[in-house]
Amino acid sequence: MVVTQSFVLEGALQQKFALDVSYSENQDQKGVVIFCHGFKGFKDWGCWQMIADDFVDNGFAFLKFNFSHNGLGLDNAADFDKLDKFALNTLGKEMEDIQSVEQFVVSELPTVLPIINMENIFIIGHSKGGVAALLYCSQFATKIKKVCTWASPFDFHRSWNSKFRTNWRADGVQYIKNARTNQMMPLDISVLDDLERNEEKYSLANASKKLSIPYLIMQGTDDQAVKMEEFNLLKKHFTKAATHIIADANHVFGGSHPYVEKELPKHTQELVKETKAFFLL
């Protein structure tokens, strides 16, 4: 039986964020997986919990969390009601949040849930969460043993071209439309300032020279948000990474929000199967 416990942690700028851990007392404990959601994402999106349950059924504990500045408040599972925080989010803040999560796993979780195997810590990042996970694992002292990205771009800021940045400077804010909610989600000028100060820090080309743990790149061929060119760049720079391509899979591997089916989508089943196999190697 899958058991899920909820927690509240403190991340970047001392902002609180929601986290939950799913586990089973009836399985051999293989380790704990940290899951990082993507841009305009959240921990309870679509079939993420079904994925967590699948990992738990195979002996893993599965931890997912909302980045502290993803736009959701502590009491909201799916609606972006904190756009003031979203407007200030950066990859640097997301790395700080991941650090808070890892410290929780290493220092507090063994006392709260001693049944979980904390010796094996793995991390998965979907889309922008993959960029944050790779940057974290290449720049921070970490006990994470393996990293896997699902549909991660090589350069999250690739579409922020000179025209976009010029307009941003002129207006002091830019807006990104959320296709699910139709909200226009703001990006404060401080986010652009942060990017321009940290171009090298946020470069996965640089991270590829520093990453020292095993890495699996997962990508769908029908991803309209992150094209195969991004996968090819990841593969080119992370030369030691394992790769797995899922034919015809989209950016969310067949998932949706809300997700009401009783089984995981076909492409997600392949995604999860290959990820678990990689962690168990």
PDB file of C-alpha atoms in Angstrom:
ATOM      1  CA  MET A   1       0.000   0.000   0.000  1.00  0.00           C
ATOM      2  CA  VAL A   2       1.257   3.470  -0.923  1.00  0.00           C
ATOM      3  CA  VAL A   3       1.452   5.938   1.951  1.00  0.00           C
ATOM      4  CA  THR A   4       1.928   9.660   1.271  1.00  0.00           C
ATOM      5  CA  GLN A   5       3.002  12.191   3.869  1.00  0.00           C
ATOM      6  CA  SER A   6       3.059  15.963   3.348  1.00  0.00           C
ATOM      7  CA  PHE A   7       5.630  18.441   4.620  1.00  0.00           C
ATOM      8  CA  VAL A   8       6.438  22.143   4.340  1.00  0.00           C
ATOM      9  CA  LEU A   9      10.033  23.256   3.773  1.00  0.00           C
ATOM     10  CA  GLU A  10      11.749  26.605   3.451  1.00  0.00           C
ATOM     11  CA  GLY A  11      13.641  27.411   0.273  1.00  0.00           C
ATOM     12  CA  ALA A  12      14.963  30.417  -1.617  1.00  0.00           C
ATOM     13  CA  LEU A  13      14.408  33.795   0.074  1.00  0.00           C
ATOM     14  CA  GLN A  14      13.059  31.886   3.109  1.00  0.00           C
ATOM     15  CA  GLN A  15       9.873  31.130   1.195  1.00  0.00           C
ATOM     16  CA  LYS A  16       7.912  28.038   2.223  1.00  0.00           C
ATOM     17  CA  PHE A  17       6.924  25.337  -0.245  1.00  0.00           C
ATOM     18  CA  ALA A  18       4.903  22.126  -0.203  1.00  0.00           C
ATOM     19  CA  LEU A  19       6.454  18.679  -0.480  1.00  0.00           C
ATOM     20  CA  ASP A  20       5.173  15.125  -0.205  1.00  0.00           C
ATOM     21  CA  VAL A  21       6.819  11.743   0.125  1.00  0.00           C
ATOM     22  CA  SER A  22       5.178   8.523  -1.064  1.00  0.00           C
ATOM     23  CA  TYR A  23       6.484   5.179   0.153  1.00  0.00           C
ATOM     24  CA  SER A  24       5.499   1.660   1.149  1.00  0.00           C
ATOM     25  CA  GLU A  25       6.355  -0.375   4.190  1.00  0.00           C
ATOM     26  CA  ASN A  26       5.867  -3.588   2.228  1.00  0.00           C
ATOM     27  CA  GLN A  27       8.720  -3.295  -0.257  1.00  0.00           C
ATOM     28  CA  ASP A  28      12.460  -3.762  -0.196  1.00  0.00           C
ATOM     29  CA  GLN A  29      13.696  -0.191   0.014  1.00  0.00           C
ATOM     30  CA  LYS A  30      15.764   0.684  -3.067  1.00  0.00           C
ATOM     31  CA  GLY A  31      16.195   4.410  -2.461  1.00  0.00           C
ATOM     32  CA  VAL A  32      14.446   7.756  -2.711  1.00  0.00           C
ATOM     33  CA  VAL A  33      13.663   9.689  -5.898  1.00  0.00           C
ATOM     34  CA  ILE A  34      13.444  13.500  -5.879  1.00  0.00           C
ATOM     35  CA  PHE A  35      11.170  14.817  -8.645  1.00  0.00           C
ATOM     36  CA  CYS A  36      11.483  18.378  -9.995  1.00  0.00           C
ATOM     37  CA  HIS A  37       8.568  19.743 -12.016  1.00  0.00           C
ATOM     38  CA  GLY A  38       8.925  22.046 -15.004  1.00  0.00           C
ATOM     39  CA  PHE A  39       8.093  25.622 -15.993  1.00  0.00           C
ATOM     40  CA  LYS A  40       4.468  26.487 -15.191  1.00  0.00           C
ATOM     41  CA  GLY A  41       4.373  23.075 -13.507  1.00  0.00           C
ATOM     42  CA  PHE A  42       3.622  21.794 -10.030  1.00  0.00           C
ATOM     43  CA  LYS A  43       3.995  18.609  -8.023  1.00  0.00           C
ATOM     44  CA  ASP A  44       0.366  17.506  -8.317  1.00  0.00           C
ATOM     45  CA  TRP A  45       0.044  18.002 -12.073  1.00  0.00           C
ATOM     46  CA  GLY A  46      -1.636  15.305 -14.145  1.00  0.00           C
ATOM     47  CA  CYS A  47      -0.300  11.822 -13.534  1.00  0.00           C
ATOM     48  CA  TRP A  48       2.745  12.710 -11.438  1.00  0.00           C
ATOM     49  CA  GLN A  49       1.201  10.996  -8.394  1.00  0.00           C
ATOM     50  CA  MET A  50       0.439   7.886 -10.458  1.00  0.00           C
ATOM     51  CA  ILE A  51       4.102   7.872 -11.465  1.00  0.00           C
ATOM     52  CA  ALA A  52       5.039   8.207  -7.799  1.00  0.00           C
ATOM     53  CA  ASP A  53       2.815   5.219  -6.971  1.00  0.00           C
ATOM     54  CA  ASP A  54       4.479   3.151  -9.695  1.00  0.00           C
ATOM     55  CA  PHE A  55       7.932   3.884  -8.295  1.00  0.00           C
ATOM     56  CA  VAL A  56       6.710   3.031  -4.798  1.00  0.00           C
ATOM     57  CA  ASP A  57       5.311  -0.292  -6.031  1.00  0.00           C
ATOM     58  CA  ASN A  58       8.855  -1.069  -7.184  1.00  0.00           C
ATOM     59  CA  GLY A  59      10.541  -0.277  -3.886  1.00  0.00           C
ATOM     60  CA  PHE A  60      11.401   3.409  -4.228  1.00  0.00           C
ATOM     61  CA  ALA A  61      10.256   6.272  -2.078  1.00  0.00           C
ATOM     62  CA  PHE A  62       9.153   9.165  -4.298  1.00  0.00           C
ATOM     63  CA  LEU A  63       9.442  12.797  -3.220  1.00  0.00           C
ATOM     64  CA  LYS A  64       7.880  15.608  -5.230  1.00  0.00           C
ATOM     65  CA  PHE A  65       7.692  19.275  -4.352  1.00  0.00           C
ATOM     66  CA  ASN A  66       6.647  22.672  -5.614  1.00  0.00           C
ATOM     67  CA  PHE A  67       9.481  25.052  -6.269  1.00  0.00           C
ATOM     68  CA  SER A  68       9.167  27.925  -3.801  1.00  0.00           C
ATOM     69  CA  HIS A  69       8.516  30.444  -6.577  1.00  0.00           C
ATOM     70  CA  ASN A  70       6.449  28.315  -8.976  1.00  0.00           C
ATOM     71  CA  GLY A  71       3.331  30.435  -8.381  1.00  0.00           C
ATOM     72  CA  LEU A  72       1.341  28.127  -6.086  1.00  0.00           C
ATOM     73  CA  GLY A  73       0.582  28.867  -2.462  1.00  0.00           C
ATOM     74  CA  LEU A  74       0.799  26.281   0.284  1.00  0.00           C
ATOM     75  CA  ASP A  75      -2.955  25.714   0.312  1.00  0.00           C
ATOM     76  CA  ASN A  76      -3.418  25.409  -3.437  1.00  0.00           C
ATOM     77  CA  ALA A  77      -2.798  22.193  -5.345  1.00  0.00           C
ATOM     78  CA  ALA A  78      -3.258  23.366  -8.921  1.00  0.00           C
ATOM     79  CA  ASP A  79      -4.132  27.067  -9.299  1.00  0.00           C
ATOM     80  CA  PHE A  80      -1.490  29.729  -9.696  1.00  0.00           C
ATOM     81  CA  ASP A  81      -2.534  32.176  -6.997  1.00  0.00           C
ATOM     82  CA  LYS A  82       0.937  33.549  -6.185  1.00  0.00           C
ATOM     83  CA  LEU A  83       1.971  35.124  -9.460  1.00  0.00           C
ATOM     84  CA  ASP A  84       4.061  37.661  -7.558  1.00  0.00           C
ATOM     85  CA  LYS A  85       6.371  34.780  -6.623  1.00  0.00           C
ATOM     86  CA  PHE A  86       6.307  33.274 -10.113  1.00  0.00           C
ATOM     87  CA  ALA A  87       7.432  36.654 -11.442  1.00  0.00           C
ATOM     88  CA  LEU A  88      10.661  36.392  -9.437  1.00  0.00           C
ATOM     89  CA  ASN A  89      11.606  32.772 -10.113  1.00  0.00           C
ATOM     90  CA  THR A  90      15.077  31.926 -11.417  1.00  0.00           C
ATOM     91  CA  LEU A  91      17.187  28.835 -11.930  1.00  0.00           C
ATOM     92  CA  GLY A  92      19.299  30.004  -9.006  1.00  0.00           C
ATOM     93  CA  LYS A  93      16.275  29.944  -6.708  1.00  0.00           C
ATOM     94  CA  GLU A  94      15.332  26.484  -7.973  1.00  0.00           C
ATOM     95  CA  MET A  95      18.806  25.174  -7.173  1.00  0.00           C
ATOM     96  CA  GLU A  96      18.456  26.591  -3.652  1.00  0.00           C
ATOM     97  CA  ASP A  97      15.129  24.779  -3.315  1.00  0.00           C
ATOM     98  CA  ILE A  98      16.674  21.489  -4.432  1.00  0.00           C
ATOM     99  CA  GLN A  99      19.399  21.989  -1.850  1.00  0.00           C
ATOM    100  CA  SER A 100      16.728  22.434   0.839  1.00  0.00           C
ATOM    101  CA  VAL A 101      15.048  19.234  -0.344  1.00  0.00           C
ATOM    102  CA  GLU A 102      18.279  17.247  -0.280  1.00  0.00           C
ATOM    103  CA  GLN A 103      19.136  18.537   3.192  1.00  0.00           C
ATOM    104  CA  PHE A 104      15.676  17.434   4.317  1.00  0.00           C
ATOM    105  CA  VAL A 105      16.213  13.970   2.821  1.00  0.00           C
ATOM    106  CA  VAL A 106      19.657  13.571   4.387  1.00  0.00           C
ATOM    107  CA  SER A 107      19.093  15.206   7.776  1.00  0.00           C
ATOM    108  CA  GLU A 108      15.406  15.004   8.694  1.00  0.00           C
ATOM    109  CA  LEU A 109      13.692  12.270   6.724  1.00  0.00           C
ATOM    110  CA  PRO A 110      15.686   9.413   8.345  1.00  0.00           C
ATOM    111  CA  THR A 111      14.147  10.403  11.687  1.00  0.00           C
ATOM    112  CA  VAL A 112      10.637  10.959  10.348  1.00  0.00           C
ATOM    113  CA  LEU A 113      10.523   7.916   8.048  1.00  0.00           C
ATOM    114  CA  PRO A 114      13.368   5.589   9.058  1.00  0.00           C
ATOM    115  CA  ILE A 115      12.050   2.797   6.851  1.00  0.00           C
ATOM    116  CA  ILE A 116      13.153   4.625   3.681  1.00  0.00           C
ATOM    117  CA  ASN A 117      16.584   3.854   2.211  1.00  0.00           C
ATOM    118  CA  MET A 118      18.405   7.204   2.236  1.00  0.00           C
ATOM    119  CA  GLU A 119      21.682   5.721   1.005  1.00  0.00           C
ATOM    120  CA  ASN A 120      20.495   5.845  -2.592  1.00  0.00           C
ATOM    121  CA  ILE A 121      19.228   9.270  -3.631  1.00  0.00           C
ATOM    122  CA  PHE A 122      18.186   9.874  -7.245  1.00  0.00           C
ATOM    123  CA  ILE A 123      16.783  12.928  -8.990  1.00  0.00           C
ATOM    124  CA  ILE A 124      14.428  13.372 -11.960  1.00  0.00           C
ATOM    125  CA  GLY A 125      13.750  16.697 -13.642  1.00  0.00           C
ATOM    126  CA  HIS A 126      10.976  17.288 -16.161  1.00  0.00           C
ATOM    127  CA  SER A 127      11.515  20.063 -18.709  1.00  0.00           C
ATOM    128  CA  LYS A 128      12.929  23.131 -16.902  1.00  0.00           C
ATOM    129  CA  GLY A 129      13.192  20.966 -13.790  1.00  0.00           C
ATOM    130  CA  GLY A 130      15.748  18.923 -15.712  1.00  0.00           C
ATOM    131  CA  VAL A 131      17.896  22.012 -16.244  1.00  0.00           C
ATOM    132  CA  ALA A 132      17.700  22.881 -12.545  1.00  0.00           C
ATOM    133  CA  ALA A 133      18.564  19.301 -11.557  1.00  0.00           C
ATOM    134  CA  LEU A 134      21.591  19.152 -13.863  1.00  0.00           C
ATOM    135  CA  LEU A 135      22.878  22.523 -12.715  1.00  0.00           C
ATOM    136  CA  TYR A 136      22.429  21.509  -9.083  1.00  0.00           C
ATOM    137  CA  CYS A 137      24.197  18.184  -9.479  1.00  0.00           C
ATOM    138  CA  SER A 138      27.123  19.835 -11.261  1.00  0.00           C
ATOM    139  CA  GLN A 139      27.560  22.811  -8.907  1.00  0.00           C
ATOM    140  CA  PHE A 140      26.620  21.665  -5.398  1.00  0.00           C
ATOM    141  CA  ALA A 141      28.177  19.133  -3.067  1.00  0.00           C
ATOM    142  CA  THR A 142      25.550  16.405  -3.204  1.00  0.00           C
ATOM    143  CA  LYS A 143      24.860  12.837  -2.166  1.00  0.00           C
ATOM    144  CA  ILE A 144      22.643  12.289  -5.218  1.00  0.00           C
ATOM    145  CA  LYS A 145      23.866   9.220  -7.083  1.00  0.00           C
ATOM    146  CA  LYS A 146      22.133   9.495 -10.458  1.00  0.00           C
ATOM    147  CA  VAL A 147      20.204  12.102 -12.444  1.00  0.00           C
ATOM    148  CA  CYS A 148      17.573  11.609 -15.143  1.00  0.00           C
ATOM    149  CA  THR A 149      15.930  14.304 -17.254  1.00  0.00           C
ATOM    150  CA  TRP A 150      12.584  14.000 -19.004  1.00  0.00           C
ATOM    151  CA  ALA A 151      12.154  16.306 -22.013  1.00  0.00           C
ATOM    152  CA  SER A 152      14.735  18.774 -20.752  1.00  0.00           C
ATOM    153  CA  PRO A 153      15.916  21.648 -22.927  1.00  0.00           C
ATOM    154  CA  PHE A 154      19.631  22.253 -23.359  1.00  0.00           C
ATOM    155  CA  ASP A 155      19.025  25.985 -22.976  1.00  0.00           C
ATOM    156  CA  PHE A 156      15.876  26.962 -21.102  1.00  0.00           C
ATOM    157  CA  HIS A 157      16.322  30.598 -22.138  1.00  0.00           C
ATOM    158  CA  ARG A 158      16.727  29.809 -25.859  1.00  0.00           C
ATOM    159  CA  SER A 159      13.572  31.717 -26.838  1.00  0.00           C
ATOM    160  CA  TRP A 160      14.511  34.828 -24.879  1.00  0.00           C
ATOM    161  CA  ASN A 161      16.081  36.487 -27.920  1.00  0.00           C
ATOM    162  CA  SER A 162      17.286  40.074 -28.257  1.00  0.00           C
ATOM    163  CA  LYS A 163      13.870  41.402 -29.319  1.00  0.00           C
ATOM    164  CA  PHE A 164      12.188  39.678 -26.369  1.00  0.00           C
ATOM    165  CA  ARG A 165      14.792  41.106 -23.987  1.00  0.00           C
ATOM    166  CA  THR A 166      14.576  44.613 -25.474  1.00  0.00           C
ATOM    167  CA  ASN A 167      10.805  44.676 -25.003  1.00  0.00           C
ATOM    168  CA  TRP A 168      11.263  43.304 -21.510  1.00  0.00           C
ATOM    169  CA  ARG A 169      13.661  46.108 -20.636  1.00  0.00           C
ATOM    170  CA  ALA A 170      11.295  48.698 -22.084  1.00  0.00           C
ATOM    171  CA  ASP A 171       8.211  47.412 -20.262  1.00  0.00           C
ATOM    172  CA  GLY A 172       9.857  46.216 -17.046  1.00  0.00           C
ATOM    173  CA  VAL A 173       7.902  42.959 -17.280  1.00  0.00           C
ATOM    174  CA  GLN A 174       7.205  40.172 -19.747  1.00  0.00           C
ATOM    175  CA  TYR A 175       4.273  37.763 -19.803  1.00  0.00           C
ATOM    176  CA  ILE A 176       4.123  34.063 -20.617  1.00  0.00           C
ATOM    177  CA  LYS A 177       0.703  32.592 -21.368  1.00  0.00           C
ATOM    178  CA  ASN A 178      -0.377  29.496 -19.483  1.00  0.00           C
ATOM    179  CA  ALA A 179      -2.297  27.457 -22.052  1.00  0.00           C
ATOM    180  CA  ARG A 180      -4.062  25.427 -19.339  1.00  0.00           C
ATOM    181  CA  THR A 181      -5.386  28.333 -17.285  1.00  0.00           C
ATOM    182  CA  ASN A 182      -5.188  31.142 -19.871  1.00  0.00           C
ATOM    183  CA  GLN A 183      -3.367  33.234 -17.281  1.00  0.00           C
ATOM    184  CA  MET A 184      -0.729  35.691 -18.454  1.00  0.00           C
ATOM    185  CA  MET A 185       2.095  34.868 -16.067  1.00  0.00           C
ATOM    186  CA  PRO A 186       4.510  37.717 -15.341  1.00  0.00           C
ATOM    187  CA  LEU A 187       8.304  37.735 -15.406  1.00  0.00           C
ATOM    188  CA  ASP A 188       9.847  40.627 -13.510  1.00  0.00           C
ATOM    189  CA  ILE A 189      12.820  42.512 -14.953  1.00  0.00           C
ATOM    190  CA  SER A 190      14.896  41.146 -12.051  1.00  0.00           C
ATOM    191  CA  VAL A 191      14.690  37.714 -13.709  1.00  0.00           C
ATOM    192  CA  LEU A 192      16.385  39.089 -16.824  1.00  0.00           C
ATOM    193  CA  ASP A 193      18.972  40.865 -14.674  1.00  0.00           C
ATOM    194  CA  ASP A 194      19.672  37.576 -12.897  1.00  0.00           C
ATOM    195  CA  LEU A 195      20.056  35.710 -16.177  1.00  0.00           C
ATOM    196  CA  GLU A 196      22.469  38.240 -17.626  1.00  0.00           C
ATOM    197  CA  ARG A 197      24.578  38.107 -14.464  1.00  0.00           C
ATOM    198  CA  ASN A 198      24.602  34.315 -14.473  1.00  0.00           C
ATOM    199  CA  GLU A 199      24.796  33.232 -18.136  1.00  0.00           C
ATOM    200  CA  GLU A 200      27.842  31.075 -17.391  1.00  0.00           C
ATOM    201  CA  LYS A 201      26.385  29.645 -14.182  1.00  0.00           C
ATOM    202  CA  TYR A 202      23.199  28.601 -15.984  1.00  0.00           C
ATOM    203  CA  SER A 203      25.019  27.077 -18.967  1.00  0.00           C
ATOM    204  CA  LEU A 204      24.548  23.330 -19.400  1.00  0.00           C
ATOM    205  CA  ALA A 205      27.568  23.342 -21.707  1.00  0.00           C
ATOM    206  CA  ASN A 206      29.587  24.332 -18.643  1.00  0.00           C
ATOM    207  CA  ALA A 207      27.683  21.924 -16.413  1.00  0.00           C
ATOM    208  CA  SER A 208      28.516  19.043 -18.752  1.00  0.00           C
ATOM    209  CA  LYS A 209      32.199  19.478 -17.895  1.00  0.00           C
ATOM    210  CA  LYS A 210      31.505  19.210 -14.168  1.00  0.00           C
ATOM    211  CA  LEU A 211      28.811  16.546 -13.832  1.00  0.00           C
ATOM    212  CA  SER A 212      30.368  13.483 -12.214  1.00  0.00           C
ATOM    213  CA  ILE A 213      27.370  11.195 -11.642  1.00  0.00           C
ATOM    214  CA  PRO A 214      25.568   8.914 -14.127  1.00  0.00           C
ATOM    215  CA  TYR A 215      22.975  10.683 -16.279  1.00  0.00           C
ATOM    216  CA  LEU A 216      20.073   9.423 -18.419  1.00  0.00           C
ATOM    217  CA  ILE A 217      18.479  11.687 -21.060  1.00  0.00           C
ATOM    218  CA  MET A 218      14.864  10.818 -21.948  1.00  0.00           C
ATOM    219  CA  GLN A 219      13.123  12.479 -24.886  1.00  0.00           C
ATOM    220  CA  GLY A 220      10.018  12.064 -27.051  1.00  0.00           C
ATOM    221  CA  THR A 221      10.209  12.560 -30.814  1.00  0.00           C
ATOM    222  CA  ASP A 222       6.903  14.483 -31.006  1.00  0.00           C
ATOM    223  CA  ASP A 223       7.734  17.030 -28.311  1.00  0.00           C
ATOM    224  CA  GLN A 224       6.587  20.420 -29.592  1.00  0.00           C
ATOM    225  CA  ALA A 225       7.918  22.320 -26.566  1.00  0.00           C
ATOM    226  CA  VAL A 226      11.419  20.832 -26.481  1.00  0.00           C
ATOM    227  CA  LYS A 227      12.510  19.720 -29.929  1.00  0.00           C
ATOM    228  CA  MET A 228      14.862  16.884 -30.761  1.00  0.00           C
ATOM    229  CA  GLU A 229      17.560  19.507 -31.424  1.00  0.00           C
ATOM    230  CA  GLU A 230      17.657  20.145 -27.685  1.00  0.00           C
ATOM    231  CA  PHE A 231      18.098  16.423 -27.006  1.00  0.00           C
ATOM    232  CA  ASN A 232      20.906  16.300 -29.562  1.00  0.00           C
ATOM    233  CA  LEU A 233      22.692  19.183 -27.835  1.00  0.00           C
ATOM    234  CA  LEU A 234      22.392  17.463 -24.458  1.00  0.00           C
ATOM    235  CA  LYS A 235      23.754  14.269 -25.993  1.00  0.00           C
ATOM    236  CA  LYS A 236      26.595  16.168 -27.699  1.00  0.00           C
ATOM    237  CA  HIS A 237      27.793  17.870 -24.532  1.00  0.00           C
ATOM    238  CA  PHE A 238      27.045  15.190 -21.920  1.00  0.00           C
ATOM    239  CA  THR A 239      29.082  12.616 -23.795  1.00  0.00           C
ATOM    240  CA  LYS A 240      28.920   9.968 -21.058  1.00  0.00           C
ATOM    241  CA  ALA A 241      25.137  10.164 -20.629  1.00  0.00           C
ATOM    242  CA  ALA A 242      22.856   7.262 -21.439  1.00  0.00           C
ATOM    243  CA  THR A 243      19.966   8.132 -23.733  1.00  0.00           C
ATOM    244  CA  HIS A 244      16.502   6.810 -24.497  1.00  0.00           C
ATOM    245  CA  ILE A 245      14.157   8.153 -27.170  1.00  0.00           C
ATOM    246  CA  ILE A 246      10.426   7.417 -27.041  1.00  0.00           C
ATOM    247  CA  ALA A 247       8.916   7.405 -30.519  1.00  0.00           C
ATOM    248  CA  ASP A 248       5.953   9.768 -31.015  1.00  0.00           C
ATOM    249  CA  ALA A 249       5.928  10.893 -27.356  1.00  0.00           C
ATOM    250  CA  ASN A 250       5.014  14.520 -26.643  1.00  0.00           C
ATOM    251  CA  HIS A 251       6.366  16.891 -23.995  1.00  0.00           C
ATOM    252  CA  VAL A 252       4.338  15.274 -21.187  1.00  0.00           C
ATOM    253  CA  PHE A 253       4.573  11.713 -22.545  1.00  0.00           C
ATOM    254  CA  GLY A 254       0.830  11.391 -23.080  1.00  0.00           C
ATOM    255  CA  GLY A 255      -0.221  12.915 -19.773  1.00  0.00           C
ATOM    256  CA  SER A 256      -2.668  15.750 -19.197  1.00  0.00           C
ATOM    257  CA  HIS A 257      -4.181  17.782 -16.393  1.00  0.00           C
ATOM    258  CA  PRO A 258      -6.424  16.621 -14.970  1.00  0.00           C
ATOM    259  CA  TYR A 259      -5.578  13.004 -15.722  1.00  0.00           C
ATOM    260  CA  VAL A 260      -8.549  10.716 -15.110  1.00  0.00           C
ATOM    261  CA  GLU A 261      -7.493   7.408 -16.656  1.00  0.00           C
ATOM    262  CA  LYS A 262      -6.801   4.417 -14.441  1.00  0.00           C
ATOM    263  CA  GLU A 263      -3.534   3.485 -16.140  1.00  0.00           C
ATOM    264  CA  LEU A 264      -0.528   5.565 -17.070  1.00  0.00           C
ATOM    265  CA  PRO A 265      -0.287   6.620 -20.739  1.00  0.00           C
ATOM    266  CA  LYS A 266       1.651   4.226 -22.957  1.00  0.00           C
ATOM    267  CA  HIS A 267       4.552   6.607 -23.430  1.00  0.00           C
ATOM    268  CA  THR A 268       4.702   7.376 -19.716  1.00  0.00           C
ATOM    269  CA  GLN A 269       4.854   3.663 -18.953  1.00  0.00           C
ATOM    270  CA  GLU A 270       7.965   3.394 -21.135  1.00  0.00           C
ATOM    271  CA  LEU A 271       9.390   6.537 -19.549  1.00  0.00           C
ATOM    272  CA  VAL A 272       8.977   5.183 -16.032  1.00  0.00           C
ATOM    273  CA  LYS A 273      10.193   1.689 -16.911  1.00  0.00           C
ATOM    274  CA  GLU A 274      13.446   2.961 -18.424  1.00  0.00           C
ATOM    275  CA  THR A 275      14.064   5.419 -15.584  1.00  0.00           C
ATOM    276  CA  LYS A 276      13.643   2.745 -12.917  1.00  0.00           C
ATOM    277  CA  ALA A 277      15.971   0.407 -14.805  1.00  0.00           C
ATOM    278  CA  PHE A 278      18.615   3.147 -14.970  1.00  0.00           C
ATOM    279  CA  PHE A 279      18.399   3.837 -11.243  1.00  0.00           C
ATOM    280  CA  LEU A 280      18.765   0.126 -10.482  1.00  0.00           C
ATOM    281  CA  LEU A 281      21.866  -0.402 -12.655  1.00  0.00           C
TER     282      LEU A 281
END
